[in-house]
C-alpha positions as MATLAB code, in Angstrom:
seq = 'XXXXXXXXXXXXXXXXXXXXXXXXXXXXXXXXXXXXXXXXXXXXXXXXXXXXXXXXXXXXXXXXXXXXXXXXXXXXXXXXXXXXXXXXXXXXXXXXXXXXXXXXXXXXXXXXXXXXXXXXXXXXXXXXXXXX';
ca = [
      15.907    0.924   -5.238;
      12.602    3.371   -5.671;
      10.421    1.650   -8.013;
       7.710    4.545   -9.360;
       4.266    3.083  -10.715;
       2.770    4.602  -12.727;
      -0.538    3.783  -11.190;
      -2.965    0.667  -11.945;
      -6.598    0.206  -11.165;
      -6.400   -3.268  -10.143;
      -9.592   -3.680   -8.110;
     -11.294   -5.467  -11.286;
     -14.418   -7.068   -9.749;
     -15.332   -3.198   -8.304;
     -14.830   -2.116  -12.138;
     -16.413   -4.331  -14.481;
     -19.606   -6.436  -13.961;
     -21.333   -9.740  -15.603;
     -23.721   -8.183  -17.328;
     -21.419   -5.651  -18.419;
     -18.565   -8.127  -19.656;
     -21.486  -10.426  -21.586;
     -22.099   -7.732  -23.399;
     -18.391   -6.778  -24.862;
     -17.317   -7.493  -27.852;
     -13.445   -8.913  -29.179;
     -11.787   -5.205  -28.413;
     -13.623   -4.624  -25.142;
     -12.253   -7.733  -24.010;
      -8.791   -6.641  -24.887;
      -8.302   -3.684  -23.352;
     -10.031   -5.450  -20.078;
      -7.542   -8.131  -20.723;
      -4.388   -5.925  -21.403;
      -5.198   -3.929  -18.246;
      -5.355   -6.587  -16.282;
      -2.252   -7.718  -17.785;
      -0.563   -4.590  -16.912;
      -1.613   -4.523  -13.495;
      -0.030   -8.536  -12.690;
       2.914   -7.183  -14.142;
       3.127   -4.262  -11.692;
       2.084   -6.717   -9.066;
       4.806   -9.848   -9.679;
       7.079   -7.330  -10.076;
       7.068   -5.380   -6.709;
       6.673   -9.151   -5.318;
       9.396  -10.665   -6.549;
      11.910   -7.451   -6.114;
      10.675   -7.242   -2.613;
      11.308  -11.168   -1.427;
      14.893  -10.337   -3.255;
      15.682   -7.195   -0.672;
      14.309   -9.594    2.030;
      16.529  -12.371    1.309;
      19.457  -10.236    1.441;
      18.565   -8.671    4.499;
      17.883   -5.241    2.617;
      14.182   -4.530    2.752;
      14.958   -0.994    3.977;
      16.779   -0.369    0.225;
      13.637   -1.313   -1.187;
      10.569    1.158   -2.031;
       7.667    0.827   -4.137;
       5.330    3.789   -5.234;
       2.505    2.942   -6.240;
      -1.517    3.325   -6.414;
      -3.629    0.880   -7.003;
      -7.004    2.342   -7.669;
      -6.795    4.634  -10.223;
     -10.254    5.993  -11.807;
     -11.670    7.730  -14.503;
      -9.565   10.076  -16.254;
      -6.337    9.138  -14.616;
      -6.353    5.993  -15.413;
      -5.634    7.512  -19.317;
      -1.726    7.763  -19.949;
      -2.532   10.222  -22.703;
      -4.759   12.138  -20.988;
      -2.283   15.413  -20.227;
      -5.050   17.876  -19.997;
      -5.020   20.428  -17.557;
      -7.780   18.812  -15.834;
      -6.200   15.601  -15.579;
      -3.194   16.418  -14.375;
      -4.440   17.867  -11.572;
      -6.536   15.420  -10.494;
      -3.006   13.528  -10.269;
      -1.473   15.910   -8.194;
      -4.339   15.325   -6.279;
      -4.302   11.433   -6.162;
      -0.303   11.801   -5.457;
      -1.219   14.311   -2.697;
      -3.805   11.256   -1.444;
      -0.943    8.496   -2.096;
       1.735   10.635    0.341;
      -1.033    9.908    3.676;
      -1.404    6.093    2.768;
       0.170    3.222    4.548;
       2.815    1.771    2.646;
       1.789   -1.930    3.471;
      -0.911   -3.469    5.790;
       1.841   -4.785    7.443;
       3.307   -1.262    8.570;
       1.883    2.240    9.952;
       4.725    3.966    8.165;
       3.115    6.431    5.417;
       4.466    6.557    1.729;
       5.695   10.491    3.432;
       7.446    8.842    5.734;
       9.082    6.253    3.510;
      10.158    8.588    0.801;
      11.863   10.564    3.314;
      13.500    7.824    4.980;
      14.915    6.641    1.547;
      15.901   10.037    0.829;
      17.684   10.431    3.970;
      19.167    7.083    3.584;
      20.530    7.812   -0.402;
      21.397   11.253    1.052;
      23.612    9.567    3.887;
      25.248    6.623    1.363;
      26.349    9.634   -0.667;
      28.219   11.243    1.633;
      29.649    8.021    2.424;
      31.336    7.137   -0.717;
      32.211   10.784   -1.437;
      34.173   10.784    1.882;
      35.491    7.281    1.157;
      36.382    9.137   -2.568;
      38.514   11.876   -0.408;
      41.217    8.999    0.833;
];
């Protein structure tokens, strides 16, 4: 399974402050609220999909792409300016060099072209098993 986010920026106590939030009125709150939201979801989500592949002994079939500290302009999903969607490119660019846990050294590169090698290899597999 490759699970594509769509990006969050999760890092809430860097983004908003107390004096900032005493400050907001009923539809600041939700749009903090519904972002926040949104982010959990992404985040319970990848959790619970990922202690499923471990249970079954299948954490290699397993890949999550995702980044977590979206700014600015790209945090906008209807934002498709030019401008914008370059600066994704750019953050995707960013993404490819990162470590895909704390736990491992292996980058999201690396990952996405182990799991492309592996889908690659299962396909050839059943197409062979298909030729019997």
């Amino acid at each position: 399974l490759l699970s594509l986010g769509t990006g969050t920026n999760s890092e809430f106590d860097k983004t908003y402050t107390a004096e900032e939030a005493a400050k907001w009125g009923p539809l600041r709150w939700i749009l903090a609220i519904q972002q926040m939201t949104n982010a959990a979801s992404s985040y319970m989500t990848d959790y619970y999909l990922s202690i499923v592949f471990q249970a079954r002994h299948s954490q290699n079939n397993y890949l999550r792409v995702q980044e977590n500290a979206l700014t600015g302009t790209t945090t906008e999903m209807d934002d498709a300016s030019e401008a914008n969607m370059e600066l994704l490119v750019q953050v995707g660019e960013k993404l490819l060099k990162k470590p895909v846990s704390k736990d491992s050294p292996e980058t999201y590169e690396e990952a996405l072209k182990r799991f492309a090698k592996l889908l690659s290899d299962r396909k050839k597999l059943r197409a062979n098993k298909a030729s019997y």
